[in-house]
CSV table of C-alpha atoms (C1' of nucleotides) in Angstrom, one decimal:
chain,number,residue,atom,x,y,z
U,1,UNK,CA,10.2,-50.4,-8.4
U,2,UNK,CA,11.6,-53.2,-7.7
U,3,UNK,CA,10.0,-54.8,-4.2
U,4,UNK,CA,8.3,-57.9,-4.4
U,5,UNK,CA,5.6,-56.5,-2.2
U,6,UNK,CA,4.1,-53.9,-4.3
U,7,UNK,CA,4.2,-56.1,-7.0
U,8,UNK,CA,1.8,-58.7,-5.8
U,9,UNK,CA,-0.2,-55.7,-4.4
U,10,UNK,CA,-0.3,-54.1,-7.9
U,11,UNK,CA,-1.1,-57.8,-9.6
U,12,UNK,CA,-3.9,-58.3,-7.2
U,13,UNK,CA,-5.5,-55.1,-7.3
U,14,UNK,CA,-5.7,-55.7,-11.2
U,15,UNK,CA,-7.7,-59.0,-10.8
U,16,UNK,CA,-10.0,-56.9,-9.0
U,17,UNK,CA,-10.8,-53.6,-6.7
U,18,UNK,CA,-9.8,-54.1,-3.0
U,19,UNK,CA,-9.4,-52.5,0.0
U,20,UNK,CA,-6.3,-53.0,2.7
U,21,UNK,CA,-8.3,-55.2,4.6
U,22,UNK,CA,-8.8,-57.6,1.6
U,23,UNK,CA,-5.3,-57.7,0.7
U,24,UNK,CA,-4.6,-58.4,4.3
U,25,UNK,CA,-6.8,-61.5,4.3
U,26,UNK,CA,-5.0,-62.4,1.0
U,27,UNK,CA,-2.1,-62.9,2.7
U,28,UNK,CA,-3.0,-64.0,5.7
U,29,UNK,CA,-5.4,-66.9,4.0
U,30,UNK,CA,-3.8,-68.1,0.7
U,31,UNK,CA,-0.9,-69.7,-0.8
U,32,UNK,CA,0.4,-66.0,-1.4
U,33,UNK,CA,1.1,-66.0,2.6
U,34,UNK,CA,5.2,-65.7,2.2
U,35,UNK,CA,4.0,-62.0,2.4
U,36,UNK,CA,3.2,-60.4,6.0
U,37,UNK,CA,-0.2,-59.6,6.7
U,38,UNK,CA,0.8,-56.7,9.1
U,39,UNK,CA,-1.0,-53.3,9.0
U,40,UNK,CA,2.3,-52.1,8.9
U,41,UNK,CA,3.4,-53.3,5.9
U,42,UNK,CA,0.4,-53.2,3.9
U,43,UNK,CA,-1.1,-49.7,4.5
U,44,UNK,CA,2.4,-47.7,4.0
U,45,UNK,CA,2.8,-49.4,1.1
U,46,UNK,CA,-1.2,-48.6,-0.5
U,47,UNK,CA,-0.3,-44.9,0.6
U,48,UNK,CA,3.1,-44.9,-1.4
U,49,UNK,CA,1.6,-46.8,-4.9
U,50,UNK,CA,-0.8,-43.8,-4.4
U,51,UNK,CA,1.5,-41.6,-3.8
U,52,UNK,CA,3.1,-42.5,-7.3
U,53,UNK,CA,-0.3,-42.1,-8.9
U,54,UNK,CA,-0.6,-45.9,-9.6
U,55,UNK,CA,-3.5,-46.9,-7.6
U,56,UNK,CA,-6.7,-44.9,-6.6
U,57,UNK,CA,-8.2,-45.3,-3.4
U,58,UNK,CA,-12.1,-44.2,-3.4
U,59,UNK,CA,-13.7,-44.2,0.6
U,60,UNK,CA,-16.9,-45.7,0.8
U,61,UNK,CA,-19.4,-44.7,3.8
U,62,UNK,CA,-21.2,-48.0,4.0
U,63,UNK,CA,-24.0,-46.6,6.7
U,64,UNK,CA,-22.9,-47.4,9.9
U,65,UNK,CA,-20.2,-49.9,9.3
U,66,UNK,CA,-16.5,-48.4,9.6
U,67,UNK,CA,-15.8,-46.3,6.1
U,68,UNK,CA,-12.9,-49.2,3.6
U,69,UNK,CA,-11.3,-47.3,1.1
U,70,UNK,CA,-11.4,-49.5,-2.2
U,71,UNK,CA,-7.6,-49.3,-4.1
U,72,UNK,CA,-7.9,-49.5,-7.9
U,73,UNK,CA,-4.6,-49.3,-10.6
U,74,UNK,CA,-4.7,-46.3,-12.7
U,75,UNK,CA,-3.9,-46.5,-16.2
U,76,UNK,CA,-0.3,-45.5,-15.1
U,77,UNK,CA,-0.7,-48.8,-12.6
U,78,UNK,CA,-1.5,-51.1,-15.3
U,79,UNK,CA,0.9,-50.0,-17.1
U,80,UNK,CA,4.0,-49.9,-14.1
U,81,UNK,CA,2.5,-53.8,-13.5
U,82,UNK,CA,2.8,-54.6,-17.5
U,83,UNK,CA,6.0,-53.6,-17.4
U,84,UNK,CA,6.9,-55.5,-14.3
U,85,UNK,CA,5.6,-58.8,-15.9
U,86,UNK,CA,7.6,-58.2,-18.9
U,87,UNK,CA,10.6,-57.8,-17.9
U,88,UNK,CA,13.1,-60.9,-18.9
U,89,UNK,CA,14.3,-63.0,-16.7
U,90,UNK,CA,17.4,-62.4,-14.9
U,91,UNK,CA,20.2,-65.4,-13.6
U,92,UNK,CA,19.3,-64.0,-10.4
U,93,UNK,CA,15.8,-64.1,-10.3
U,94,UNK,CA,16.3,-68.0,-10.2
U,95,UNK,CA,17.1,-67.7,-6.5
U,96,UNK,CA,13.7,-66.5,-5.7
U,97,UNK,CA,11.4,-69.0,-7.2
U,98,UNK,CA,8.5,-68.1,-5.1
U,99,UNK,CA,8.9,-64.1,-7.2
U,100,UNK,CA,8.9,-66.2,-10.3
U,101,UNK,CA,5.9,-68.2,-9.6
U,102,UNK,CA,4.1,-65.3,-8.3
U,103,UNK,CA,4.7,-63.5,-11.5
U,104,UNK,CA,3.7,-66.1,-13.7
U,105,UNK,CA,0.1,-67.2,-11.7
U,106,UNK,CA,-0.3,-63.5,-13.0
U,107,UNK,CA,0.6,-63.6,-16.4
U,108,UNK,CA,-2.4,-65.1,-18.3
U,109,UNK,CA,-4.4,-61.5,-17.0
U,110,UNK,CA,-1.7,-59.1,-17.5
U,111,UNK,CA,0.0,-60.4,-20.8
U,112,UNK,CA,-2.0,-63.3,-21.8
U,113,UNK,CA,-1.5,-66.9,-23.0
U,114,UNK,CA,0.7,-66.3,-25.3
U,115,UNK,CA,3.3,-64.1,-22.8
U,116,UNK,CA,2.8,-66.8,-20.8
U,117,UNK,CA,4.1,-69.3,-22.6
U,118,UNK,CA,7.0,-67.4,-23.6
U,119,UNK,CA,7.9,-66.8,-20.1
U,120,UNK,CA,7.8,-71.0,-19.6
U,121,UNK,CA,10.5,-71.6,-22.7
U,122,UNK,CA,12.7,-68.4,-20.9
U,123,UNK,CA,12.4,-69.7,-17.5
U,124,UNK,CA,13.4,-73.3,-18.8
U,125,UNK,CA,16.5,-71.7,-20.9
U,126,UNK,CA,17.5,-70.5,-17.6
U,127,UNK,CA,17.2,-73.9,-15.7
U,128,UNK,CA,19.2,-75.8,-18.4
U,129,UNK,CA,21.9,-73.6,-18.1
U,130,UNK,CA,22.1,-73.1,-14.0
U,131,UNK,CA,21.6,-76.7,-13.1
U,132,UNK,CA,25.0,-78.1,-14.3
U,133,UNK,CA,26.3,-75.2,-12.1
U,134,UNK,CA,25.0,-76.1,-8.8
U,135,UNK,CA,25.9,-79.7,-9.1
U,136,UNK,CA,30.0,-78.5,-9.0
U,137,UNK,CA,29.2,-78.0,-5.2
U,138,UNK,CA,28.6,-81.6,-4.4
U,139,UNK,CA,31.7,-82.0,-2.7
U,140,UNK,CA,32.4,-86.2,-1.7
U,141,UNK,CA,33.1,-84.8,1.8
U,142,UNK,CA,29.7,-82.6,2.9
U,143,UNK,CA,28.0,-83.7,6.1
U,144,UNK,CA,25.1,-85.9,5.1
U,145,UNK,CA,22.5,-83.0,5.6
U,146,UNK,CA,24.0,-80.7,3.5
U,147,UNK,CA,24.9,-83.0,0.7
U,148,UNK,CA,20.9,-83.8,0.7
U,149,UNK,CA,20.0,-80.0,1.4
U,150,UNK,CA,21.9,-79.5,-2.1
U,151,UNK,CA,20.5,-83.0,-3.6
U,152,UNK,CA,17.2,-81.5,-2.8
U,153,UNK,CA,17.8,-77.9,-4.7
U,154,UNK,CA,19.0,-79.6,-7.2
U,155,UNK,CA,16.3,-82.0,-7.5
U,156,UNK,CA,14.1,-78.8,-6.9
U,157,UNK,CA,15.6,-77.0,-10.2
U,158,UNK,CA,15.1,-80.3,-12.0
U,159,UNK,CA,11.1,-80.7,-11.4
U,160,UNK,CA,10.7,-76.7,-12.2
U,161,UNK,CA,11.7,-77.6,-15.3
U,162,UNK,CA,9.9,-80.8,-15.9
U,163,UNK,CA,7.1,-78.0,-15.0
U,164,UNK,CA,8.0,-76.0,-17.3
U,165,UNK,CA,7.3,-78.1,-20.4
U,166,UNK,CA,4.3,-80.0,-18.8
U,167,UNK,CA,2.9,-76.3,-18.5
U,168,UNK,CA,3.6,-75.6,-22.0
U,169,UNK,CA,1.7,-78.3,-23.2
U,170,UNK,CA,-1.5,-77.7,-21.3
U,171,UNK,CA,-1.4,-74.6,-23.1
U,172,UNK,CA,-1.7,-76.0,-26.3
U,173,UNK,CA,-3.8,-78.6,-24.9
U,174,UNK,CA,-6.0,-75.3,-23.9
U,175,UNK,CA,-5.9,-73.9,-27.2
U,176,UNK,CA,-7.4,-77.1,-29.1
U,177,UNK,CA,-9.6,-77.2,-26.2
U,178,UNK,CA,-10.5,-73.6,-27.5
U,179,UNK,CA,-10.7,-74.4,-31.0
U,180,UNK,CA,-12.9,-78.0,-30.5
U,181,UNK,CA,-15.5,-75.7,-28.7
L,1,UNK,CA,17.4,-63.0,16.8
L,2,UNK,CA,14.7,-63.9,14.0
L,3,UNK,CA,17.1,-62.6,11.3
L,4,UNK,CA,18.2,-65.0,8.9
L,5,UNK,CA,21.2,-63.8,7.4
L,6,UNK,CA,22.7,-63.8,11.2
L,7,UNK,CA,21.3,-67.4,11.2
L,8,UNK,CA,23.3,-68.1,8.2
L,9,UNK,CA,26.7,-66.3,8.8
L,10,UNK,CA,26.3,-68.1,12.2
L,11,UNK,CA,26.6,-71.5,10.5
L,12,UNK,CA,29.4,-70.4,8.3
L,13,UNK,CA,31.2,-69.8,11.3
L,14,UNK,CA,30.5,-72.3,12.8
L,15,UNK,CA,31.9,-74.5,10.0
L,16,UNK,CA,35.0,-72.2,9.9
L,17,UNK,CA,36.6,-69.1,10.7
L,18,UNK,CA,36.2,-66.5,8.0
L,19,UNK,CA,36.4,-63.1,6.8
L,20,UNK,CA,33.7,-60.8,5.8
L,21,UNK,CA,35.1,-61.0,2.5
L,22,UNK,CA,34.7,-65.1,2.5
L,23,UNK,CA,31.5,-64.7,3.6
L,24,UNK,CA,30.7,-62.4,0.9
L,25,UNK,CA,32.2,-65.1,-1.8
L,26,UNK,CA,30.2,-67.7,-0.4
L,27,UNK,CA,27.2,-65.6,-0.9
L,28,UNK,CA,28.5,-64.8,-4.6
L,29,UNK,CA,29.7,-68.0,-5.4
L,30,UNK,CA,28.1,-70.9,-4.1
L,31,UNK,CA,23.6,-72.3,-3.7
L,32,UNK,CA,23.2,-69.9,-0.8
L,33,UNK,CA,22.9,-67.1,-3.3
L,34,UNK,CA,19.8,-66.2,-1.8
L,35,UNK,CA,21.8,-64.0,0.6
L,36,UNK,CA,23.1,-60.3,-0.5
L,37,UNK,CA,26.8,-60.7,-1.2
L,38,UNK,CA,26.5,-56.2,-0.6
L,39,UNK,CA,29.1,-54.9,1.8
L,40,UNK,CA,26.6,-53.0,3.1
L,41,UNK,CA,24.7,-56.0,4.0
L,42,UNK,CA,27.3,-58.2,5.6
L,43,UNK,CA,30.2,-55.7,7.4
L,44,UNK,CA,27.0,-54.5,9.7
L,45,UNK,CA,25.7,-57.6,10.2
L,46,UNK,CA,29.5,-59.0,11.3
L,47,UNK,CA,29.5,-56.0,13.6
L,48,UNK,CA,25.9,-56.7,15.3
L,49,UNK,CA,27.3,-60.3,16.3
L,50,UNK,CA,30.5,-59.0,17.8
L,51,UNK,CA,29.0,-56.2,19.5
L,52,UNK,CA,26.3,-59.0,21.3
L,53,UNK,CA,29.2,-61.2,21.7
L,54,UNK,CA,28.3,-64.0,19.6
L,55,UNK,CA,31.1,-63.8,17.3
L,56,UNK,CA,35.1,-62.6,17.8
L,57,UNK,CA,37.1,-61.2,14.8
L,58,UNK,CA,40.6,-61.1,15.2
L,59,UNK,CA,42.4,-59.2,12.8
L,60,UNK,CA,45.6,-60.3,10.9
L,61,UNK,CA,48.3,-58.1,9.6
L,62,UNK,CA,50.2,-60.3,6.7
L,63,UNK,CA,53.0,-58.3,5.4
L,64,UNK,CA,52.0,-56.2,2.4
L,65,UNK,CA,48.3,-57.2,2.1
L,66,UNK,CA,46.1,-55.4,3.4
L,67,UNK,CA,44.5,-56.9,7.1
L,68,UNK,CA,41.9,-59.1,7.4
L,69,UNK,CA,39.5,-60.0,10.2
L,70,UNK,CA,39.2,-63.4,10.6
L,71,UNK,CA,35.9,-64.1,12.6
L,72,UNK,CA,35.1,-67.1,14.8
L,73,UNK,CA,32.2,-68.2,17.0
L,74,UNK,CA,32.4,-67.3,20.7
L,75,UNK,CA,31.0,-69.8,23.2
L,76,UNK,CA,27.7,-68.1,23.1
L,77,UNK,CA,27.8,-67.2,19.9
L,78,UNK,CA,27.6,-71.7,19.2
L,79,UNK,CA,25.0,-72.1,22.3
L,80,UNK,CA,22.6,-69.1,20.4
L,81,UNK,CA,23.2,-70.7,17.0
L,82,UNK,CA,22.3,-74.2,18.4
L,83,UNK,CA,19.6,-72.8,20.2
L,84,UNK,CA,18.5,-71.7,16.4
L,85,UNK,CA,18.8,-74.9,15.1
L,86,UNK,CA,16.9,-76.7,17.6
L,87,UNK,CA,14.1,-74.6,17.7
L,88,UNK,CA,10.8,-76.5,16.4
L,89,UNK,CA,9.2,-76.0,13.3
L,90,UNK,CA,6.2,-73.9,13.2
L,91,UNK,CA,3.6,-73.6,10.8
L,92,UNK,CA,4.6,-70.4,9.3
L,93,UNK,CA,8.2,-71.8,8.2
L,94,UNK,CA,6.6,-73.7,5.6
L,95,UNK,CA,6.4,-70.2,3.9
L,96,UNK,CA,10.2,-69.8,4.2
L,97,UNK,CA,11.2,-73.5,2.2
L,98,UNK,CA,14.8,-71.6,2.3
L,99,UNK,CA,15.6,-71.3,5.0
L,100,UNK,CA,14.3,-74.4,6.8
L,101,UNK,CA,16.8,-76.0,3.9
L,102,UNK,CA,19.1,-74.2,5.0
L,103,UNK,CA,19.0,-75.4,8.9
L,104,UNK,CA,18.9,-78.7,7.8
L,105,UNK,CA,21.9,-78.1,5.8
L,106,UNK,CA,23.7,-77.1,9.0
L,107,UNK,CA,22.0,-79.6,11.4
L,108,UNK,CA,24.4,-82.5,10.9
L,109,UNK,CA,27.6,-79.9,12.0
L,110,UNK,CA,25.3,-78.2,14.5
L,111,UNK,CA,23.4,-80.9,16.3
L,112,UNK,CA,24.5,-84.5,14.8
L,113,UNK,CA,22.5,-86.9,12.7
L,114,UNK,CA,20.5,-87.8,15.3
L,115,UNK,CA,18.8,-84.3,15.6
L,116,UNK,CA,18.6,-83.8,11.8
L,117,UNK,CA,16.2,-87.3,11.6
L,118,UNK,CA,13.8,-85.7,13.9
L,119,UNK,CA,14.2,-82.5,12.1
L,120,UNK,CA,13.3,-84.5,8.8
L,121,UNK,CA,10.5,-86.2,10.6
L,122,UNK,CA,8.8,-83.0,12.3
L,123,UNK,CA,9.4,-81.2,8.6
L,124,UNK,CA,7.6,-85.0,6.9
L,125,UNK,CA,4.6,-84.4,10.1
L,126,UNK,CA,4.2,-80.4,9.2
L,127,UNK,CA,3.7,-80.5,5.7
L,128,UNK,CA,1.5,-84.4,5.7
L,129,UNK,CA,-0.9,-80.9,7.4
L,130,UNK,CA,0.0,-78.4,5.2
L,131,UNK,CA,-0.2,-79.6,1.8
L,132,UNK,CA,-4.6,-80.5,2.0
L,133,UNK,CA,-4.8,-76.9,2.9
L,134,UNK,CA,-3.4,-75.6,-0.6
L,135,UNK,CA,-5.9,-77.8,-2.1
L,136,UNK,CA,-8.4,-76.1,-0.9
L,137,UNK,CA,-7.5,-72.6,-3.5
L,138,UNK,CA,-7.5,-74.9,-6.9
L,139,UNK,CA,-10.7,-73.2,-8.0
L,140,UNK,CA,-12.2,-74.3,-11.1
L,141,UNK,CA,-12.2,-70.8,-12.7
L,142,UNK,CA,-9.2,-69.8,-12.3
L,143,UNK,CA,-7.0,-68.2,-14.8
L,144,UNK,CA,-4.4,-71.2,-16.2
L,145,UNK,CA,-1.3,-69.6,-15.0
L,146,UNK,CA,-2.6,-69.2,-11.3
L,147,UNK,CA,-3.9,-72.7,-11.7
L,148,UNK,CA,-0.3,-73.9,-12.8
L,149,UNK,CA,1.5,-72.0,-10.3
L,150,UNK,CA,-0.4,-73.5,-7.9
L,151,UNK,CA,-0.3,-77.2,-8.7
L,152,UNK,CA,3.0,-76.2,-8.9
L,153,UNK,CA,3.5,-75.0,-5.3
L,154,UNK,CA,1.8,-77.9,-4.0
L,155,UNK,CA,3.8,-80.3,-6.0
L,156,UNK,CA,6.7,-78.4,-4.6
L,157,UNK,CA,5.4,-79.5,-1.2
L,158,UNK,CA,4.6,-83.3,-1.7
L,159,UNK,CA,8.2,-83.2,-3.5
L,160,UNK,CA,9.2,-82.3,-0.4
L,161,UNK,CA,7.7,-84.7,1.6
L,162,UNK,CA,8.9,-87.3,-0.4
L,163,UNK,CA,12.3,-86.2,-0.1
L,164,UNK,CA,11.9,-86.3,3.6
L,165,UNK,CA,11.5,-89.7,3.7
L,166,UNK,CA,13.9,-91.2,1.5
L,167,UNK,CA,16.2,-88.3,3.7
L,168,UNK,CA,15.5,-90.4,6.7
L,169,UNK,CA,16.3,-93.6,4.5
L,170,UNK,CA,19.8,-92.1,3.8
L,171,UNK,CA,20.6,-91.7,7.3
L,172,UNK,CA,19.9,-95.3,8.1
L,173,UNK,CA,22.2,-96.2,5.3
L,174,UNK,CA,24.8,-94.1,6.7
L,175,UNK,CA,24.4,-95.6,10.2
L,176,UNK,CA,24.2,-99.2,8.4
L,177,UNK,CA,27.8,-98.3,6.6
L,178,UNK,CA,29.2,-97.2,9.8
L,179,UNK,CA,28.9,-100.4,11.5
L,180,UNK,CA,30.2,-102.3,8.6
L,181,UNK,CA,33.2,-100.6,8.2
B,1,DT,C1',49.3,-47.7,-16.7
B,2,DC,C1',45.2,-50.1,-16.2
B,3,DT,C1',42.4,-53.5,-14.6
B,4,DC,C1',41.2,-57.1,-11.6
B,5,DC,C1',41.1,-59.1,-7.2
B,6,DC,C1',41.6,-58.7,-2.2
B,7,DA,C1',39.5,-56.4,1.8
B,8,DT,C1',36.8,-53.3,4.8
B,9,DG,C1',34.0,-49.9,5.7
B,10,DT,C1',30.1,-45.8,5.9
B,11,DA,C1',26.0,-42.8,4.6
B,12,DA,C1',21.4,-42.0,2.9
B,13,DT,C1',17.3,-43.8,2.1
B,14,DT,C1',13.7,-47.1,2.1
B,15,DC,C1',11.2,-50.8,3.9
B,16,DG,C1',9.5,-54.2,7.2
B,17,DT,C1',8.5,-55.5,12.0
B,18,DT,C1',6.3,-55.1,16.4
B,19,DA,C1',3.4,-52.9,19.0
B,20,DC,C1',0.0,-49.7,19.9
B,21,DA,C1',-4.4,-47.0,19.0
B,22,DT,C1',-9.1,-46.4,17.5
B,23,DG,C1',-13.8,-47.4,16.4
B,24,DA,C1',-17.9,-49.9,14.8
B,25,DT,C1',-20.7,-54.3,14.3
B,26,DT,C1',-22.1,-58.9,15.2
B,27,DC,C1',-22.7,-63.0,17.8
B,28,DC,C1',-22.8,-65.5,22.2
Q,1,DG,C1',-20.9,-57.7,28.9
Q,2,DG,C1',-17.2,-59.8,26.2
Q,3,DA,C1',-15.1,-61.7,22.2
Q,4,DA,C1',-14.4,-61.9,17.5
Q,5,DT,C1',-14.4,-59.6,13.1
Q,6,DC,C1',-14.2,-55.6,10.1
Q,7,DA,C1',-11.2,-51.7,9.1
Q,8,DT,C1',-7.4,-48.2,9.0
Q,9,DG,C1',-3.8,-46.1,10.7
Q,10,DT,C1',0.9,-44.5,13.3
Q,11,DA,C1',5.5,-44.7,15.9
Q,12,DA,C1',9.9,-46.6,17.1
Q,13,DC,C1',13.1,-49.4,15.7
Q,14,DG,C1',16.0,-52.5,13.0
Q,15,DA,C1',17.9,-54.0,8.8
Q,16,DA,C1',18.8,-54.1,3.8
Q,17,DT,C1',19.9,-51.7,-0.6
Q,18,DT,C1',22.6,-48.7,-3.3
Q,19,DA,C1',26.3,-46.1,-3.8
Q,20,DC,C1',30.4,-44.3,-2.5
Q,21,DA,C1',35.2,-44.4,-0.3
Q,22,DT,C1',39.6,-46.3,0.5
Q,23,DG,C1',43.8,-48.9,0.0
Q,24,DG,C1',47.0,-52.6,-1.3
Q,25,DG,C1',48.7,-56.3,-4.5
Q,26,DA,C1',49.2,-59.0,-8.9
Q,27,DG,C1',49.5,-59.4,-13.7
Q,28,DA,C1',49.0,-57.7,-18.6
DNA sequence: TCTCCCATGTAATTCGTTACATGATTCC
DNA sequence: GGAATCATGTAACGAATTACATGGGAGA
């Protein structure tokens, strides 16, 4: 499984039970809104994950108001999402920062500080190596708006990885905090 | 047409007449990686823009290598991809940083310097509304990763922003150098 | 001969989009 | 009574992915 979609789905329904309706409003509401918000994406795919056995949808009959079904992972979910958090990262996964990022805000709750930190010093070995390659495109003869459409990707790379250690060292900075209280 | 991999071979052709298979290396080779460099991807898309008329592929028989089909913008195919370009910037784009970057990359070629200034200043006026909205989800107890992620994202965005304006600064330069030289 | 690169295509499947449909409750 | 919000779904269509198919040339 591979689609970003049921990925955030699975990461969110791990952080807590929700129905369709919730996740709608997730997207539709948050900084998680590069996903649609359509009935049409978000049902179908709820009625697949169950399909696979990795959520559980249990209807409530709230008296009155219109029955929710409330989606939950299975064991097998968790598992399915673990896996998906683990898995190293790719050269190609650097053109889809926004996957990246999504993955990581979910790491502390599916792997845990210490995953997460791994995942910064990966993420930054992948940076130092793809930077120098983008800057071979800067031809002396681009139009002006591509030359500073590349400048700013490049740029872009650069501050991840600035990022990246920063990151790092609030974790530690976390971890005395920890210790100190 | 909403689809932006039509957007995008538009603009290559635009640039220059090319085969599926350039296209294909561009896609492979060069920053707009994000793009499927799959056959199955870009043959079928070539097709759709011939069949609406926006594109013409002409193919060339060079003795002993196999033929090519060299496509090139028709006259409508350059009024709809100008007609992309101009389009404003609405508040969902922000979602998509991509592929406004990648208008903007094409805006000098497309529309002249002119357009691409009040491109970067509509892009500057968008996110000066945007970026207080993302505030807004920095909740105190929020797992560190998510937290991260987040300041990262809205980093990302006042990056941006800055960008912008020393993007409009360039531009002035440019003009500055012109009427020196 | 074998592999790599040039070059174009199709078929099956899956997924997302847009639009439509339904139905209840709350608030004005 | 009408609009907004809660809540779930389907149908038609379009487009991407993966995998397969084909065929020629160049160089080791």
């Amino acid at each position: 499984m591979q689609a970003p979609l049921e990925h955030a789905l699975l990461g969110l329904l791990q952080q807590q039970p929700r129905s369709g309706y919730d996740l709608r409003k997730v997207f539709a509401t948050t900084p998680m809104g590069t996903f649609s918000d359509s009935p049409g994406a978000i049902y179908p795919a709820l009625h697949r994950l169950e399909r696979r056995g990795l959520i559980r949808g249990q209807i409530q009959d709230r008296g009155g108001l219109r029955r929710r079904r409330l989606f939950r992972l299975t064991a097998a979910g968790l598992h399915a999402f673990r896996l998906l958090q683990e898995r190293p990262i790719a050269r190609d996964d650097l053109a889809h920062l926004e996957a990246l990022m999504l993955r990581f805000a979910f790491m502390d709750q599916s792997l845990g500080p210490a995953a997460s930190v791994r995942f910064l010093r990966a993420l930054a070995a992948e940076l130092a190596v793809h930077i120098p390659t983008l800057r071979v495109h800067l031809a002396p003869d681009m139009p002006l708006s591509a030359r500073l459409a590349l400048e700013h990707g490049i740029g872009d790379y650069k501050a991840l990885l600035r990022w990246t250690r920063s990151a790092v060292l609030r974790y530690r900075g976390a971890a005395k905090g920890d210790r100190l209280s």
